[in-house]
mmCIF file of C-alpha atoms in Angstrom:
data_model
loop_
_atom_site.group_PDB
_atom_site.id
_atom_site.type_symbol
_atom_site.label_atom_id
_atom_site.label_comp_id
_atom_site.label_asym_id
_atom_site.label_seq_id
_atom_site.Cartn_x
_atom_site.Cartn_y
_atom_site.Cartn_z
ATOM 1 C CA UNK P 14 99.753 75.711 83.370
ATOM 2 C CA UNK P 15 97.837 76.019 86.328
ATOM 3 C CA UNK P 16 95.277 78.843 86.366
ATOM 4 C CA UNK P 17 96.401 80.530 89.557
ATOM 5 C CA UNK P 18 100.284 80.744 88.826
ATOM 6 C CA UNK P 19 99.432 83.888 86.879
ATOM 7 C CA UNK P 20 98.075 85.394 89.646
ATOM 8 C CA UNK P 21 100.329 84.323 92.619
ATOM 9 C CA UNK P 22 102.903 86.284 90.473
ATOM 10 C CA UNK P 23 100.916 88.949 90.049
ATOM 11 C CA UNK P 24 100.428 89.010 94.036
ATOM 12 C CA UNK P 25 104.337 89.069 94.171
ATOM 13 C CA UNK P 26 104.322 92.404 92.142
ATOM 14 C CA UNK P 27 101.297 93.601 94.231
ATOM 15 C CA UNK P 28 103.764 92.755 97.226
ATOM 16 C CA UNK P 29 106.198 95.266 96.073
ATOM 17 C CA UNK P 30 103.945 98.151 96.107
ATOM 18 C CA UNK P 31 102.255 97.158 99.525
ATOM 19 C CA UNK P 32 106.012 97.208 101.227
ATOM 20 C CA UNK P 33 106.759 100.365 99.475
ATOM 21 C CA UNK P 34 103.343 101.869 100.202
ATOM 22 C CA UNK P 35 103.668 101.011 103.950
ATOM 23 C CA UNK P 36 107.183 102.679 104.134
ATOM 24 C CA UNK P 37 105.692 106.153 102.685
ATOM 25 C CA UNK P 38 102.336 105.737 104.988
ATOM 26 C CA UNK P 39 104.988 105.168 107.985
ATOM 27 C CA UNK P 40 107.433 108.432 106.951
ATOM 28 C CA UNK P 41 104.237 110.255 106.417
ATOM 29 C CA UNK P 42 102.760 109.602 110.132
ATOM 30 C CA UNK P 43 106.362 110.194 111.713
ATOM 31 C CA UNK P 44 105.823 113.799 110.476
ATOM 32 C CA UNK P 45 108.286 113.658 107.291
ATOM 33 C CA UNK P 46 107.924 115.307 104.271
ATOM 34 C CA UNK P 47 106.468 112.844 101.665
ATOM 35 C CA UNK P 48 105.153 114.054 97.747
ATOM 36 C CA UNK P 49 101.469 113.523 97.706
ATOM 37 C CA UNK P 50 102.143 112.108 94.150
ATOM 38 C CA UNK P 51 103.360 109.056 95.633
ATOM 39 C CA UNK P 52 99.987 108.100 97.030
ATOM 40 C CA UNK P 53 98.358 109.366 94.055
ATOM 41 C CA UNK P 54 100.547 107.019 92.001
ATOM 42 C CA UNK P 55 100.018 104.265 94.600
ATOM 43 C CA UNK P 56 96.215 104.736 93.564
ATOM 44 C CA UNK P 57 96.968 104.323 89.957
ATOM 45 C CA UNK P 58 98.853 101.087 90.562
ATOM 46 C CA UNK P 59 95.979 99.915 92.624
ATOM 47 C CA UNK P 60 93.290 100.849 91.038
ATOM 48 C CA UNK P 61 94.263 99.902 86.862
ATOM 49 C CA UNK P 62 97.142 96.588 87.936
ATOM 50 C CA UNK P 63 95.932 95.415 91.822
ATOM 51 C CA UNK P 64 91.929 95.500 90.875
ATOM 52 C CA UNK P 65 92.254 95.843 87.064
ATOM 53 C CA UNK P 66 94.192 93.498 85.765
ATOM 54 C CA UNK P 67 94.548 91.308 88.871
ATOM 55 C CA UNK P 68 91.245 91.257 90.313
ATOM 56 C CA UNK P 69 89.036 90.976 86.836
ATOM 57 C CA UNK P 70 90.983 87.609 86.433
ATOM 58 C CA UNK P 71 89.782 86.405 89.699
ATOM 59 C CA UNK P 72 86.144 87.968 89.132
ATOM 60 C CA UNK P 73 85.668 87.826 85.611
ATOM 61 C CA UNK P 74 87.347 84.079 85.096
ATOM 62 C CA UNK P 75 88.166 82.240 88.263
ATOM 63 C CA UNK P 76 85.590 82.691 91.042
ATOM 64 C CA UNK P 77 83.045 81.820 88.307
ATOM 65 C CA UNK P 78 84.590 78.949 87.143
ATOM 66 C CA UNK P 79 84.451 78.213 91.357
ATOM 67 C CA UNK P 80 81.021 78.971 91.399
ATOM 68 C CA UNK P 81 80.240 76.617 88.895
ATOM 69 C CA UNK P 82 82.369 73.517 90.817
ATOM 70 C CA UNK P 83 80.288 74.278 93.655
ATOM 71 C CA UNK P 84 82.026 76.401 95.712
ATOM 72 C CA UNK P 85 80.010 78.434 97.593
ATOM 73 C CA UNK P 86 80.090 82.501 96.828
ATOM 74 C CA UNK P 87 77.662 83.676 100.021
ATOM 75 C CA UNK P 88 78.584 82.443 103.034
ATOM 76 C CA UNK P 89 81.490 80.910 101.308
ATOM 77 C CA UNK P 90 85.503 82.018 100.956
ATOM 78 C CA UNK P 91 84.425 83.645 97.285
ATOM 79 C CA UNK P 92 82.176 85.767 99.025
ATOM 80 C CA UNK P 93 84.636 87.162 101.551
ATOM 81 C CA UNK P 94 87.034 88.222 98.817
ATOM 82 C CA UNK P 95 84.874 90.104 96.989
ATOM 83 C CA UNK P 96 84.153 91.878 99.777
ATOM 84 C CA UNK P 97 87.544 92.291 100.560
ATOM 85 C CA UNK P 98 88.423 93.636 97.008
ATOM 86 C CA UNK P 99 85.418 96.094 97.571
ATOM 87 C CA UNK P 100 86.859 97.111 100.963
ATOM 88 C CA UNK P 101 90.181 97.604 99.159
ATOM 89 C CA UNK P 102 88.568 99.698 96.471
ATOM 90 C CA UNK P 103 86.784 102.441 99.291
ATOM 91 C CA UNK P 104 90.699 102.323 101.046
ATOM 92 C CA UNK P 105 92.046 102.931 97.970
ATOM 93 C CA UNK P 106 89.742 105.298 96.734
ATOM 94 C CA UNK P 107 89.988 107.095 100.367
ATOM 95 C CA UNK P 108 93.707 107.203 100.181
ATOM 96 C CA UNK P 109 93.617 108.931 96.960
ATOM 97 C CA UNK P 110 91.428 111.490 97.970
ATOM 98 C CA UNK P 111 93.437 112.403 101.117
ATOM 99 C CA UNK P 112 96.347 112.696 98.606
ATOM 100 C CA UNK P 113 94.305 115.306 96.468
ATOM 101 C CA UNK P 114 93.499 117.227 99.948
ATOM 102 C CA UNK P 115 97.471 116.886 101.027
ATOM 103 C CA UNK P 116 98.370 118.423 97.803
ATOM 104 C CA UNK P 117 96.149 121.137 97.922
ATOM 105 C CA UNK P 118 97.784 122.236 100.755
ATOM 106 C CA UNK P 119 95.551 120.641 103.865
ATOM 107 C CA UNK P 120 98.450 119.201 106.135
ATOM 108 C CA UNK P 121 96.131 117.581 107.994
ATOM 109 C CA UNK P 122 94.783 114.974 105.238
ATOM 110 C CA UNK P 123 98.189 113.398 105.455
ATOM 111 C CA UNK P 124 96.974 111.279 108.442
ATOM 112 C CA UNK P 125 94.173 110.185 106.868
ATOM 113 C CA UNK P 126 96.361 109.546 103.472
ATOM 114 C CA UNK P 127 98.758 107.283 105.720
ATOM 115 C CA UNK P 128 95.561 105.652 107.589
ATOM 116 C CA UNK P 129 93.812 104.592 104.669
ATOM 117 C CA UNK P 130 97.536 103.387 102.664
ATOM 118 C CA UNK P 131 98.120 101.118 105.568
ATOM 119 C CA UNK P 132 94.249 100.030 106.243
ATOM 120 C CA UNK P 133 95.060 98.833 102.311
ATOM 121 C CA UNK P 134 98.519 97.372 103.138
ATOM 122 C CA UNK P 135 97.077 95.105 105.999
ATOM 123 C CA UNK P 136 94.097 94.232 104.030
ATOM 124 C CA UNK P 137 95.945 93.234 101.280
ATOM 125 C CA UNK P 138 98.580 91.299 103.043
ATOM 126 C CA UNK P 139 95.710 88.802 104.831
ATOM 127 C CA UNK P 140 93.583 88.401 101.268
ATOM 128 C CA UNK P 141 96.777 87.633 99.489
ATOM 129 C CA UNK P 142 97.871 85.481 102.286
ATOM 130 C CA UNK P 143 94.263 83.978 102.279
ATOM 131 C CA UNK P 144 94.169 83.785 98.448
ATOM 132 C CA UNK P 145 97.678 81.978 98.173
ATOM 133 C CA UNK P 146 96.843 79.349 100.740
ATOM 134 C CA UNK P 147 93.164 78.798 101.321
ATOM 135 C CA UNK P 148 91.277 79.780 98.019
ATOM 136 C CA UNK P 149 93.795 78.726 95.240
ATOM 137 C CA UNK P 150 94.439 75.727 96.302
ATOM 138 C CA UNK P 151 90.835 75.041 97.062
ATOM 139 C CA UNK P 152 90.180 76.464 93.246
ATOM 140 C CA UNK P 153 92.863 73.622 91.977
ATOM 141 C CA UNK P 154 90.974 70.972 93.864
ATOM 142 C CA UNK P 155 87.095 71.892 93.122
ATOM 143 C CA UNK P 156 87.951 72.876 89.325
ATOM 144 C CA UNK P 157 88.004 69.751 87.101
ATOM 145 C CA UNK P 158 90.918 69.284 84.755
ATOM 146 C CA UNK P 159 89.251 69.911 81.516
ATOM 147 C CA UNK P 160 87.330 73.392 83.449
ATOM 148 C CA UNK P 161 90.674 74.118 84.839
ATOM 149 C CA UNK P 162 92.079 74.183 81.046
ATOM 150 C CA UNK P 163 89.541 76.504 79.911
ATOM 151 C CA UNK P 164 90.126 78.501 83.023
ATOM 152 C CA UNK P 165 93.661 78.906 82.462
ATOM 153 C CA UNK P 166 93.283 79.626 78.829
ATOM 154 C CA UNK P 167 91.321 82.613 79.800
ATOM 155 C CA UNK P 168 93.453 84.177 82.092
ATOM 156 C CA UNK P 169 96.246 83.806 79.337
ATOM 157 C CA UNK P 170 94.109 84.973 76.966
ATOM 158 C CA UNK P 171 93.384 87.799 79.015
ATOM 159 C CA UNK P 172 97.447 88.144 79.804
ATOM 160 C CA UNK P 173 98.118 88.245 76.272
ATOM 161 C CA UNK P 174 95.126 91.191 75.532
ATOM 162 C CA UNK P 175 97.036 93.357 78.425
ATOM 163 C CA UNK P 176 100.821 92.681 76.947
ATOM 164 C CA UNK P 177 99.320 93.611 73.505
ATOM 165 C CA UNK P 178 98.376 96.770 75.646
ATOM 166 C CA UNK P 179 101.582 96.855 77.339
ATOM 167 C CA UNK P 180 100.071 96.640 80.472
ATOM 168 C CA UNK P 181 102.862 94.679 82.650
ATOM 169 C CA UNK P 182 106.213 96.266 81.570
ATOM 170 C CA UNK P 183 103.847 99.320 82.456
ATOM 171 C CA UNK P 184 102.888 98.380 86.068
ATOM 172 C CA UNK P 185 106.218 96.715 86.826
ATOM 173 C CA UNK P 186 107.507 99.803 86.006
ATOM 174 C CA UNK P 187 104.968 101.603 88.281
ATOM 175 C CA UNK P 188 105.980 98.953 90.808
ATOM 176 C CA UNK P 189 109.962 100.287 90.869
ATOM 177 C CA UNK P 190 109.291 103.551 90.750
ATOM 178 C CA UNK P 191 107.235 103.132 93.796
ATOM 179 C CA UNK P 192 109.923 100.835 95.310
ATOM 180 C CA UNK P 193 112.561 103.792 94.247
ATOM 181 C CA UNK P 194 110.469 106.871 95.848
ATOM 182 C CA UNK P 195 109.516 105.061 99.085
ATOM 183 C CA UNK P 196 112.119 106.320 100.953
ATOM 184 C CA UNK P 197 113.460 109.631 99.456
#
């Protein structure tokens, strides 16, 4: 197995929510009526599958593993995803809050709810785009095979620790139901 196929199908799920996301953010700017729990569950999936799951592969086991080939982190493509996984934690974390403020009743934190969801979509889109074309492919070349086994065994072990958990069915799941509520 190579070590990024686990997470180019993770971005595929991540994918789902971003389209859905964007179609809320979009009804919400147009002036319709959209449930401040969506965004709020939009957070969730974010915040425990998108930089939980997802993103503690890449940080925890990949980018090291990088690192140690000799990829660069400052300066260097590692380095701009980190900081683009930070950028997508204050969006997310911004998102959420104007979500908290909606449902309290402050109509006007639903601009800033639909701002920040589709600052995240667009982020996300290019570092997924980046991360399928530039740095995995870069990661399969600067790993060596025997590193790249380890490397893959890691994220699998890690896979298996979060189906024990039931982590996937759980944010696949998530991922429909945000698919489903986009556009009621």
């Amino acid at each position: 197995m190579n070590p990024t196929d686990v997470l180019k199908r993770e971005h595929r799920v991540i994918e789902r929510a971003l389209a859905a996301l964007e179609v809320a953010a979009e009804r919400l700017l147009a002036g319709e009526r959209v449930d401040p729990a969506f965004f709020l569950r939009a957070a969730e999936f974010i915040k425990e599958f998108a930089d939980g799951c997802h993103h503690h592969k890449e940080e925890g086991v990949l980018f090291p593993a990088m690192q140690e080939a000799g990829v660069p982190v400052e300066g260097g493509p590692i380095g701009v995803m980190l900081e683009e996984h930070e950028e997508g934690r204050r969006l997310s974390a911004a998102m959420r809050e104007g979500a908290m403020r909606l449902g309290a009743g402050a109509a006007e934190a639903g601009r800033d709810t639909a701002e920040n969801a589709l600052g995240y979509v667009a982020l996300l889109r290019g570092h997924i785009l980046k991360e399928d074309n530039v740095l995995f492919p870069m990661a399969e070349e600067a790993i060596p095979l025997r590193a790249g086994s380890d490397v893959a065994e890691a994220i699998a072990r890690i896979e298996r620790e979060e189906s024990d958990k039931g982590l996937p069915q759980r944010y696949l799941a998530l991922a429909d139901a945000l698919e489903r509520d986009a556009s009621r």
